[in-house]
Amino acid sequence: MRKSRNVTGGTECIQRWGGEDAMTVSIDWKALRSNAIAASKHAYAPYSEVPVGAAALADDGRVVTGCNVENVSYGLGLCAECAVVCALISGGGGRMVALAVVDATGGALMPCGRCRQLLLGHGGPELLIDHAGAPRRLADLLPEAFGPADLERVRREKP
Ligand code: THU
């Protein structure tokens, strides 16, 4: 498993994983939000006119960003969180530790249902999501989620 490095100037310190992999990661929510706001300026949202930006802190300290990209065939539009996941993987991989998503007001926008599932695959249940109140764990936003353990179980129990 990748090791995280400390990110200084943060407003929140969290302990990631247990045992010898335990690391303390500092999350600078203000910086994440401003990265998300900057990304939202690149949004391609001519159909909904709702620009969205997202920024994630990866477990190696990288900050990856993305914006929504819509399409004339409405259902093909990509959420900002999809772009963040692509940036994470194409920029070297790793896991997300914290994510901020903003709308045009600069306020926190909660990830849609599809994106919650997508984020689970690249941040896990402990991924922290920015919120107007306190940050939320993805596990609380997507309870009883379908995950890799379900695939394993079905494969194991298949007659
Ligand atoms: N959108 C996102 O980018 N992320 C979300 O979690 C919710 C919605 C985008 C999709 C679409 O381009 C616009 O917001 C309006 O729904």
Tab-separated table of N, CA and C and ligand atoms in Angstrom:
chain	number	residue	atom	x	y	z
A	1	MET	N	0.841	-1.208	0.000
A	1	MET	CA	0.000	0.000	0.000
A	1	MET	C	0.874	1.256	0.000
A	2	ARG	N	0.448	2.258	-0.778
A	2	ARG	CA	1.175	3.518	-0.797
A	2	ARG	C	1.185	4.173	0.576
A	3	LYS	N	2.252	4.858	0.880
A	3	LYS	CA	2.311	5.625	2.130
A	3	LYS	C	1.927	7.069	1.833
A	4	SER	N	1.214	7.663	2.770
A	4	SER	CA	0.894	9.083	2.615
A	4	SER	C	1.996	9.919	3.226
A	5	ARG	N	2.156	11.129	2.718
A	5	ARG	CA	3.071	12.038	3.390
A	5	ARG	C	2.228	13.119	4.053
A	6	ASN	N	2.814	13.768	5.022
A	6	ASN	CA	2.077	14.833	5.694
A	6	ASN	C	1.899	16.019	4.758
A	7	VAL	N	0.750	16.601	4.764
A	7	VAL	CA	0.484	17.790	3.975
A	7	VAL	C	0.334	18.912	4.988
A	8	THR	N	1.232	19.885	4.897
A	8	THR	CA	1.243	20.912	5.937
A	8	THR	C	0.200	21.994	5.689
A	9	GLY	N	-0.046	22.786	6.680
A	9	GLY	CA	-0.980	23.901	6.557
A	9	GLY	C	-2.420	23.473	6.569
A	10	GLY	N	-2.678	22.269	7.033
A	10	GLY	CA	-4.036	21.741	7.000
A	10	GLY	C	-4.863	22.168	8.182
A	11	THR	N	-6.140	21.883	8.089
A	11	THR	CA	-7.038	22.233	9.164
A	11	THR	C	-7.552	20.990	9.875
A	12	GLU	N	-7.193	19.844	9.352
A	12	GLU	CA	-7.684	18.613	9.965
A	12	GLU	C	-6.634	17.529	9.811
A	13	CYS	N	-6.359	16.830	10.890
A	13	CYS	CA	-5.436	15.703	10.825
A	13	CYS	C	-6.222	14.425	11.009
A	14	ILE	N	-6.008	13.479	10.138
A	14	ILE	CA	-6.689	12.213	10.309
A	14	ILE	C	-5.690	11.076	10.280
A	15	GLN	N	-6.043	10.003	10.944
A	15	GLN	CA	-5.216	8.806	10.961
A	15	GLN	C	-5.757	7.870	9.892
A	16	ARG	N	-4.896	7.450	8.979
A	16	ARG	CA	-5.331	6.538	7.925
A	16	ARG	C	-4.823	5.140	8.214
A	17	TRP	N	-5.631	4.174	8.059
A	17	TRP	CA	-5.293	2.760	8.213
A	17	TRP	C	-4.774	2.453	9.619
A	18	GLY	N	-4.589	1.184	9.838
A	18	GLY	CA	-4.059	0.772	11.135
A	18	GLY	C	-2.716	0.091	10.965
A	19	GLY	N	-2.187	-0.446	12.048
A	19	GLY	CA	-0.942	-1.215	12.022
A	19	GLY	C	0.218	-0.415	11.470
A	20	GLU	N	1.102	-1.121	10.748
A	20	GLU	CA	2.317	-0.422	10.296
A	20	GLU	C	2.045	0.551	9.165
A	21	ASP	N	0.868	0.462	8.563
A	21	ASP	CA	0.524	1.398	7.488
A	21	ASP	C	-0.065	2.706	8.027
A	22	ALA	N	-0.237	2.812	9.341
A	22	ALA	CA	-0.898	3.995	9.908
A	22	ALA	C	-0.113	5.264	9.568
A	23	MET	N	-0.815	6.234	9.040
A	23	MET	CA	-0.200	7.501	8.660
A	23	MET	C	-1.113	8.625	9.112
A	24	THR	N	-0.490	9.758	9.434
A	24	THR	CA	-1.300	10.930	9.740
A	24	THR	C	-1.295	11.840	8.524
A	25	VAL	N	-2.467	12.207	8.083
A	25	VAL	CA	-2.593	13.064	6.911
A	25	VAL	C	-3.314	14.328	7.338
A	26	SER	N	-2.778	15.444	6.907
A	26	SER	CA	-3.393	16.720	7.244
A	26	SER	C	-4.173	17.225	6.029
A	27	ILE	N	-5.409	17.570	6.242
A	27	ILE	CA	-6.264	17.991	5.117
A	27	ILE	C	-6.514	19.484	5.191
A	28	ASP	N	-6.081	20.175	4.146
A	28	ASP	CA	-6.299	21.620	4.060
A	28	ASP	C	-7.579	21.847	3.251
A	29	TRP	N	-8.699	21.864	3.958
A	29	TRP	CA	-10.001	21.962	3.283
A	29	TRP	C	-10.131	23.255	2.486
A	30	LYS	N	-9.560	24.327	3.031
A	30	LYS	CA	-9.655	25.620	2.337
A	30	LYS	C	-8.952	25.542	0.979
A	31	ALA	N	-7.767	24.934	0.975
A	31	ALA	CA	-7.013	24.798	-0.278
A	31	ALA	C	-7.745	23.874	-1.245
A	32	LEU	N	-8.326	22.804	-0.709
A	32	LEU	CA	-9.071	21.881	-1.592
A	32	LEU	C	-10.238	22.602	-2.243
A	33	ARG	N	-10.955	23.391	-1.412
A	33	ARG	CA	-12.105	24.146	-1.951
A	33	ARG	C	-11.652	25.122	-3.024
A	34	SER	N	-10.545	25.813	-2.790
A	34	SER	CA	-10.144	26.797	-3.816
A	34	SER	C	-9.652	26.108	-5.079
A	35	ASN	N	-9.053	24.929	-4.946
A	35	ASN	CA	-8.712	24.152	-6.147
A	35	ASN	C	-9.974	23.726	-6.890
A	36	ALA	N	-10.994	23.360	-6.139
A	36	ALA	CA	-12.264	22.941	-6.770
A	36	ALA	C	-12.922	24.132	-7.474
A	37	ILE	N	-12.859	25.293	-6.847
A	37	ILE	CA	-13.440	26.498	-7.472
A	37	ILE	C	-12.694	26.814	-8.767
A	38	ALA	N	-11.359	26.721	-8.722
A	38	ALA	CA	-10.557	26.979	-9.937
A	38	ALA	C	-10.934	25.984	-11.035
A	39	ALA	N	-11.108	24.727	-10.666
A	39	ALA	CA	-11.472	23.701	-11.671
A	39	ALA	C	-12.852	23.981	-12.255
A	40	SER	N	-13.761	24.492	-11.429
A	40	SER	CA	-15.140	24.748	-11.903
A	40	SER	C	-15.158	25.795	-13.019
A	41	LYS	N	-14.127	26.628	-13.053
A	41	LYS	CA	-14.065	27.666	-14.103
A	41	LYS	C	-13.853	27.039	-15.477
A	42	HIS	N	-13.377	25.779	-15.506
A	42	HIS	CA	-13.148	25.091	-16.781
A	42	HIS	C	-14.324	24.197	-17.173
A	43	ALA	N	-15.367	24.197	-16.351
A	43	ALA	CA	-16.503	23.294	-16.623
A	43	ALA	C	-17.080	23.539	-18.014
A	44	TYR	N	-17.518	22.450	-18.627
A	44	TYR	CA	-18.219	22.557	-19.908
A	44	TYR	C	-19.659	22.140	-19.614
A	45	ALA	N	-20.485	23.135	-19.331
A	45	ALA	CA	-21.855	22.844	-18.896
A	45	ALA	C	-22.870	23.742	-19.614
A	46	PRO	N	-22.849	23.712	-20.967
A	46	PRO	CA	-23.762	24.602	-21.700
A	46	PRO	C	-25.221	24.168	-21.617
A	47	TYR	N	-25.481	22.929	-21.234
A	47	TYR	CA	-26.861	22.426	-21.241
A	47	TYR	C	-27.557	22.674	-19.907
A	48	SER	N	-26.878	22.348	-18.826
A	48	SER	CA	-27.487	22.578	-17.506
A	48	SER	C	-27.159	23.975	-16.988
A	49	GLU	N	-26.090	24.538	-17.502
A	49	GLU	CA	-25.569	25.805	-16.969
A	49	GLU	C	-25.264	25.705	-15.481
A	50	VAL	N	-24.842	24.521	-15.079
A	50	VAL	CA	-24.426	24.293	-13.686
A	50	VAL	C	-22.967	23.827	-13.694
A	51	PRO	N	-22.030	24.760	-13.645
A	51	PRO	CA	-20.629	24.346	-13.586
A	51	PRO	C	-20.286	23.748	-12.224
A	52	VAL	N	-19.506	22.689	-12.270
A	52	VAL	CA	-19.104	22.007	-11.030
A	52	VAL	C	-17.597	21.770	-11.089
A	53	GLY	N	-16.948	21.950	-9.955
A	53	GLY	CA	-15.516	21.659	-9.856
A	53	GLY	C	-15.272	20.748	-8.668
A	54	ALA	N	-14.243	19.925	-8.786
A	54	ALA	CA	-13.917	19.013	-7.685
A	54	ALA	C	-12.408	18.940	-7.518
A	55	ALA	N	-11.974	18.761	-6.287
A	55	ALA	CA	-10.547	18.597	-5.994
A	55	ALA	C	-10.397	17.548	-4.902
A	56	ALA	N	-9.455	16.639	-5.130
A	56	ALA	CA	-9.223	15.575	-4.152
A	56	ALA	C	-7.772	15.583	-3.702
A	57	LEU	N	-7.586	15.285	-2.435
A	57	LEU	CA	-6.254	15.048	-1.884
A	57	LEU	C	-5.986	13.553	-1.994
A	58	ALA	N	-4.880	13.205	-2.663
A	58	ALA	CA	-4.524	11.791	-2.790
A	58	ALA	C	-3.627	11.383	-1.626
A	59	ASP	N	-3.464	10.098	-1.441
A	59	ASP	CA	-2.721	9.615	-0.274
A	59	ASP	C	-1.218	9.860	-0.370
A	60	ASP	N	-0.736	10.333	-1.520
A	60	ASP	CA	0.678	10.718	-1.609
A	60	ASP	C	0.849	12.234	-1.563
A	61	GLY	N	-0.247	12.960	-1.264
A	61	GLY	CA	-0.171	14.414	-1.119
A	61	GLY	C	-0.542	15.188	-2.369
A	62	ARG	N	-0.712	14.473	-3.495
A	62	ARG	CA	-1.117	15.163	-4.720
A	62	ARG	C	-2.520	15.726	-4.561
A	63	VAL	N	-2.767	16.855	-5.227
A	63	VAL	CA	-4.138	17.364	-5.329
A	63	VAL	C	-4.544	17.212	-6.787
A	64	VAL	N	-5.624	16.495	-7.020
A	64	VAL	CA	-6.092	16.282	-8.395
A	64	VAL	C	-7.457	16.954	-8.534
A	65	THR	N	-7.702	17.499	-9.713
A	65	THR	CA	-8.924	18.273	-9.904
A	65	THR	C	-9.681	17.822	-11.148
A	66	GLY	N	-10.922	18.253	-11.234
A	66	GLY	CA	-11.731	17.968	-12.421
A	66	GLY	C	-12.972	18.836	-12.438
A	67	CYS	N	-13.616	18.864	-13.604
A	67	CYS	CA	-14.855	19.625	-13.750
A	67	CYS	C	-15.849	18.788	-14.555
A	68	ASN	N	-17.109	19.200	-14.524
A	68	ASN	CA	-18.089	18.452	-15.318
A	68	ASN	C	-17.959	18.786	-16.796
A	69	VAL	N	-18.221	17.780	-17.609
A	69	VAL	CA	-18.127	17.906	-19.069
A	69	VAL	C	-19.416	17.335	-19.645
A	70	GLU	N	-20.282	18.220	-20.116
A	70	GLU	CA	-21.590	17.770	-20.617
A	70	GLU	C	-21.527	17.438	-22.103
A	71	ASN	N	-22.621	16.856	-22.583
A	71	ASN	CA	-22.700	16.446	-23.986
A	71	ASN	C	-24.104	16.745	-24.488
A	72	VAL	N	-24.216	16.997	-25.791
A	72	VAL	CA	-25.521	17.269	-26.377
A	72	VAL	C	-26.464	16.082	-26.164
A	73	SER	N	-25.914	14.888	-26.082
A	73	SER	CA	-26.699	13.720	-25.683
A	73	SER	C	-26.637	13.686	-24.151
A	74	TYR	N	-27.610	14.321	-23.538
A	74	TYR	CA	-27.529	14.685	-22.117
A	74	TYR	C	-26.988	13.595	-21.184
A	75	GLY	N	-27.457	12.375	-21.411
A	75	GLY	CA	-27.083	11.277	-20.507
A	75	GLY	C	-25.602	10.927	-20.542
A	76	LEU	N	-24.888	11.450	-21.517
A	76	LEU	CA	-23.453	11.141	-21.636
A	76	LEU	C	-22.572	12.103	-20.844
A	77	GLY	N	-23.171	13.098	-20.246
A	77	GLY	CA	-22.393	14.084	-19.494
A	77	GLY	C	-21.592	13.433	-18.373
A	78	LEU	N	-20.430	14.006	-18.124
A	78	LEU	CA	-19.560	13.477	-17.065
A	78	LEU	C	-19.554	14.443	-15.886
A	79	CYS	N	-19.718	13.895	-14.699
A	79	CYS	CA	-19.652	14.715	-13.487
A	79	CYS	C	-18.193	15.090	-13.184
A	80	ALA	N	-18.035	16.135	-12.404
A	80	ALA	CA	-16.694	16.585	-12.012
A	80	ALA	C	-15.930	15.483	-11.264
A	81	GLU	N	-16.653	14.669	-10.506
A	81	GLU	CA	-16.000	13.604	-9.746
A	81	GLU	C	-15.395	12.553	-10.681
A	82	CYS	N	-16.061	12.317	-11.829
A	82	CYS	CA	-15.506	11.369	-12.816
A	82	CYS	C	-14.160	11.892	-13.304
A	83	ALA	N	-14.117	13.196	-13.569
A	83	ALA	CA	-12.881	13.812	-14.058
A	83	ALA	C	-11.779	13.715	-12.999
A	84	VAL	N	-12.144	13.854	-11.742
A	84	VAL	CA	-11.149	13.739	-10.661
A	84	VAL	C	-10.572	12.327	-10.609
A	85	VAL	N	-11.431	11.345	-10.735
A	85	VAL	CA	-10.959	9.956	-10.699
A	85	VAL	C	-10.031	9.695	-11.882
A	86	CYS	N	-10.385	10.201	-13.059
A	86	CYS	CA	-9.508	10.044	-14.238
A	86	CYS	C	-8.158	10.715	-13.997
A	87	ALA	N	-8.184	11.911	-13.405
A	87	ALA	CA	-6.933	12.634	-13.127
A	87	ALA	C	-6.088	11.864	-12.110
A	88	LEU	N	-6.742	11.285	-11.117
A	88	LEU	CA	-6.027	10.511	-10.090
A	88	LEU	C	-5.297	9.332	-10.735
A	89	ILE	N	-6.032	8.587	-11.538
A	89	ILE	CA	-5.459	7.362	-12.114
A	89	ILE	C	-4.443	7.702	-13.207
A	90	SER	N	-4.797	8.651	-14.079
A	90	SER	CA	-3.860	8.964	-15.171
A	90	SER	C	-2.639	9.717	-14.663
A	91	GLY	N	-2.740	10.306	-13.463
A	91	GLY	CA	-1.603	11.034	-12.897
A	91	GLY	C	-0.711	10.166	-12.027
A	92	GLY	N	-0.965	8.875	-11.998
A	92	GLY	CA	-0.067	7.992	-11.244
A	92	GLY	C	-0.755	7.050	-10.283
A	93	GLY	N	-2.081	7.173	-10.157
A	93	GLY	CA	-2.823	6.238	-9.300
A	93	GLY	C	-2.906	6.709	-7.865
A	94	GLY	N	-3.131	5.780	-6.969
A	94	GLY	CA	-3.278	6.099	-5.554
A	94	GLY	C	-4.733	6.144	-5.141
A	95	ARG	N	-4.937	6.579	-3.911
A	95	ARG	CA	-6.278	6.609	-3.319
A	95	ARG	C	-6.591	8.032	-2.903
A	96	MET	N	-7.852	8.381	-2.966
A	96	MET	CA	-8.277	9.689	-2.469
A	96	MET	C	-8.494	9.615	-0.957
A	97	VAL	N	-8.105	10.691	-0.290
A	97	VAL	CA	-8.263	10.797	1.160
A	97	VAL	C	-9.386	11.773	1.489
A	98	ALA	N	-9.461	12.855	0.724
A	98	ALA	CA	-10.466	13.901	0.974
A	98	ALA	C	-10.870	14.513	-0.360
A	99	LEU	N	-12.135	14.934	-0.442
A	99	LEU	CA	-12.667	15.474	-1.698
A	99	LEU	C	-13.554	16.676	-1.404
A	100	ALA	N	-13.363	17.734	-2.197
A	100	ALA	CA	-14.265	18.888	-2.140
A	100	ALA	C	-14.903	19.053	-3.511
A	101	VAL	N	-16.215	19.227	-3.535
A	101	VAL	CA	-16.949	19.476	-4.781
A	101	VAL	C	-17.700	20.787	-4.579
A	102	VAL	N	-17.614	21.668	-5.570
A	102	VAL	CA	-18.285	22.971	-5.427
A	102	VAL	C	-19.160	23.271	-6.636
A	103	ASP	N	-20.189	24.065	-6.381
A	103	ASP	CA	-21.025	24.564	-7.473
A	103	ASP	C	-20.631	26.011	-7.765
A	104	ALA	N	-21.438	26.679	-8.588
A	104	ALA	CA	-21.071	28.028	-9.029
A	104	ALA	C	-21.072	29.052	-7.897
A	105	THR	N	-21.706	28.730	-6.786
A	105	THR	CA	-21.697	29.651	-5.645
A	105	THR	C	-20.418	29.497	-4.827
A	106	GLY	N	-19.657	28.439	-5.139
A	106	GLY	CA	-18.450	28.147	-4.358
A	106	GLY	C	-18.766	27.304	-3.138
A	107	GLY	N	-20.047	26.998	-2.965
A	107	GLY	CA	-20.457	26.189	-1.815
A	107	GLY	C	-20.292	24.701	-2.098
A	108	ALA	N	-20.250	23.920	-1.019
A	108	ALA	CA	-20.084	22.470	-1.160
A	108	ALA	C	-21.295	21.857	-1.841
A	109	LEU	N	-21.021	20.998	-2.812
A	109	LEU	CA	-22.077	20.280	-3.519
A	109	LEU	C	-21.869	18.799	-3.215
A	110	MET	N	-22.892	18.123	-2.774
A	110	MET	CA	-22.736	16.715	-2.420
A	110	MET	C	-22.757	15.845	-3.670
A	111	PRO	N	-21.830	14.897	-3.773
A	111	PRO	CA	-21.752	14.036	-4.959
A	111	PRO	C	-23.065	13.285	-5.208
A	112	CYS	N	-23.411	13.165	-6.487
A	112	CYS	CA	-24.623	12.429	-6.853
A	112	CYS	C	-24.435	10.946	-6.510
A	113	GLY	N	-25.522	10.206	-6.586
A	113	GLY	CA	-25.483	8.788	-6.198
A	113	GLY	C	-24.481	7.981	-7.001
A	114	ARG	N	-24.486	8.172	-8.316
A	114	ARG	CA	-23.550	7.421	-9.167
A	114	ARG	C	-22.112	7.722	-8.772
A	115	CYS	N	-21.840	8.983	-8.519
A	115	CYS	CA	-20.473	9.365	-8.162
A	115	CYS	C	-20.069	8.814	-6.801
A	116	ARG	N	-21.020	8.673	-5.902
A	116	ARG	CA	-20.665	8.101	-4.592
A	116	ARG	C	-20.115	6.695	-4.780
A	117	GLN	N	-20.753	5.937	-5.665
A	117	GLN	CA	-20.267	4.576	-5.934
A	117	GLN	C	-18.896	4.625	-6.604
A	118	LEU	N	-18.743	5.525	-7.543
A	118	LEU	CA	-17.459	5.676	-8.244
A	118	LEU	C	-16.347	6.043	-7.256
A	119	LEU	N	-16.658	6.980	-6.373
A	119	LEU	CA	-15.666	7.442	-5.391
A	119	LEU	C	-15.272	6.319	-4.435
A	120	LEU	N	-16.222	5.460	-4.138
A	120	LEU	CA	-15.940	4.344	-3.227
A	120	LEU	C	-14.791	3.490	-3.762
A	121	GLY	N	-14.760	3.322	-5.058
A	121	GLY	CA	-13.728	2.500	-5.677
A	121	GLY	C	-12.337	3.107	-5.616
A	122	HIS	N	-12.258	4.406	-5.383
A	122	HIS	CA	-10.946	5.072	-5.420
A	122	HIS	C	-10.631	5.863	-4.156
A	123	GLY	N	-11.469	5.710	-3.166
A	123	GLY	CA	-11.216	6.369	-1.886
A	123	GLY	C	-11.633	5.497	-0.716
A	124	GLY	N	-12.518	4.548	-1.008
A	124	GLY	CA	-12.982	3.651	0.053
A	124	GLY	C	-13.942	4.338	0.999
A	125	PRO	N	-14.464	3.576	1.943
A	125	PRO	CA	-15.487	4.101	2.859
A	125	PRO	C	-15.005	5.232	3.759
A	126	GLU	N	-13.681	5.335	3.952
A	126	GLU	CA	-13.158	6.381	4.849
A	126	GLU	C	-12.883	7.703	4.136
A	127	LEU	N	-13.113	7.736	2.828
A	127	LEU	CA	-12.923	8.994	2.097
A	127	LEU	C	-13.780	10.086	2.743
A	128	LEU	N	-13.162	11.236	2.980
A	128	LEU	CA	-13.893	12.349	3.602
A	128	LEU	C	-14.388	13.300	2.519
A	129	ILE	N	-15.653	13.666	2.622
A	129	ILE	CA	-16.283	14.553	1.641
A	129	ILE	C	-16.631	15.874	2.326
A	130	ASP	N	-16.212	16.947	1.692
A	130	ASP	CA	-16.495	18.282	2.229
A	130	ASP	C	-18.015	18.482	2.346
A	131	HIS	N	-18.407	19.242	3.355
A	131	HIS	CA	-19.828	19.447	3.639
A	131	HIS	C	-19.977	20.803	4.325
A	132	ALA	N	-21.123	21.455	4.096
A	132	ALA	CA	-21.342	22.768	4.697
A	132	ALA	C	-21.210	22.712	6.221
A	133	GLY	N	-21.546	21.578	6.802
A	133	GLY	CA	-21.349	21.401	8.251
A	133	GLY	C	-19.945	20.853	8.466
A	134	ALA	N	-19.864	19.608	8.890
A	134	ALA	CA	-18.565	18.948	9.058
A	134	ALA	C	-18.368	17.947	7.927
A	135	PRO	N	-17.098	17.637	7.579
A	135	PRO	CA	-16.850	16.645	6.524
A	135	PRO	C	-17.553	15.324	6.848
A	136	ARG	N	-18.000	14.662	5.797
A	136	ARG	CA	-18.727	13.397	5.952
A	136	ARG	C	-17.878	12.245	5.431
A	137	ARG	N	-17.964	11.102	6.101
A	137	ARG	CA	-17.323	9.885	5.586
A	137	ARG	C	-18.182	9.334	4.456
A	138	LEU	N	-17.526	8.838	3.418
A	138	LEU	CA	-18.287	8.268	2.307
A	138	LEU	C	-19.173	7.115	2.790
A	139	ALA	N	-18.702	6.377	3.764
A	139	ALA	CA	-19.493	5.262	4.305
A	139	ALA	C	-20.846	5.743	4.813
A	140	ASP	N	-20.900	6.982	5.302
A	140	ASP	CA	-22.162	7.519	5.809
A	140	ASP	C	-23.047	8.046	4.691
A	141	LEU	N	-22.419	8.390	3.556
A	141	LEU	CA	-23.197	8.897	2.413
A	141	LEU	C	-23.662	7.763	1.511
A	142	LEU	N	-23.028	6.611	1.656
A	142	LEU	CA	-23.374	5.459	0.818
A	142	LEU	C	-23.381	4.207	1.701
A	143	PRO	N	-24.386	4.145	2.591
A	143	PRO	CA	-24.399	3.024	3.535
A	143	PRO	C	-24.691	1.698	2.834
A	144	GLU	N	-24.160	0.644	3.408
A	144	GLU	CA	-24.378	-0.718	2.886
A	144	GLU	C	-24.067	-0.793	1.398
A	145	ALA	N	-22.955	-0.169	1.025
A	145	ALA	CA	-22.587	-0.086	-0.397
A	145	ALA	C	-22.195	-1.437	-0.964
A	146	PHE	N	-22.430	-1.568	-2.242
A	146	PHE	CA	-21.932	-2.713	-2.997
A	146	PHE	C	-20.439	-2.512	-3.205
A	147	GLY	N	-19.655	-3.504	-2.834
A	147	GLY	CA	-18.206	-3.349	-2.964
A	147	GLY	C	-17.528	-4.653	-3.341
A	148	PRO	N	-16.189	-4.632	-3.412
A	148	PRO	CA	-15.437	-5.820	-3.831
A	148	PRO	C	-15.748	-7.051	-2.985
A	149	ALA	N	-16.041	-6.860	-1.698
A	149	ALA	CA	-16.331	-8.004	-0.824
A	149	ALA	C	-17.582	-8.740	-1.298
A	150	ASP	N	-18.519	-7.993	-1.898
A	150	ASP	CA	-19.738	-8.633	-2.403
A	150	ASP	C	-19.421	-9.555	-3.574
A	151	LEU	N	-18.532	-9.092	-4.451
A	151	LEU	CA	-18.134	-9.934	-5.589
A	151	LEU	C	-17.471	-11.210	-5.082
A	152	GLU	N	-16.564	-11.022	-4.121
A	152	GLU	CA	-15.852	-12.171	-3.548
A	152	GLU	C	-16.827	-13.176	-2.965
A	153	ARG	N	-17.778	-12.657	-2.182
A	153	ARG	CA	-18.748	-13.526	-1.518
A	153	ARG	C	-19.560	-14.312	-2.545
A	154	VAL	N	-20.052	-13.630	-3.579
A	154	VAL	CA	-20.886	-14.305	-4.573
A	154	VAL	C	-20.065	-15.375	-5.301
A	155	ARG	N	-18.815	-15.024	-5.635
A	155	ARG	CA	-17.956	-16.000	-6.328
A	155	ARG	C	-17.711	-17.228	-5.456
A	156	ARG	N	-17.497	-16.949	-4.148
A	156	ARG	CA	-17.193	-18.033	-3.201
A	156	ARG	C	-18.397	-18.940	-2.997
A	157	GLU	N	-19.598	-18.326	-2.905
A	157	GLU	CA	-20.783	-19.096	-2.529
A	157	GLU	C	-21.530	-19.664	-3.726
A	158	LYS	N	-21.072	-19.306	-4.925
A	158	LYS	CA	-21.746	-19.771	-6.143
A	158	LYS	C	-21.744	-21.298	-6.188
A	159	PRO	N	-22.888	-21.908	-6.463
A	159	PRO	CA	-22.912	-23.380	-6.512
A	159	PRO	C	-22.073	-23.931	-7.677
B	1	THU	N1	-22.813	17.259	-11.445
B	1	THU	C1	-21.534	16.972	-11.060
B	1	THU	O1	-20.568	17.315	-11.750
B	1	THU	N2	-21.358	16.274	-9.911
B	1	THU	C2	-22.365	15.865	-9.090
B	1	THU	O2	-22.122	15.171	-8.120
B	1	THU	C3	-23.737	16.313	-9.350
B	1	THU	C4	-23.979	16.897	-10.679
B	1	THU	C5	-23.011	17.948	-12.723
B	1	THU	C6	-23.623	17.089	-13.779
B	1	THU	C7	-24.244	18.113	-14.690
B	1	THU	O3	-23.267	18.522	-15.635
B	1	THU	C8	-24.570	19.281	-13.786
B	1	THU	O4	-23.893	19.039	-12.563
B	1	THU	C9	-26.040	19.434	-13.497
B	1	THU	O5	-26.588	18.244	-13.049
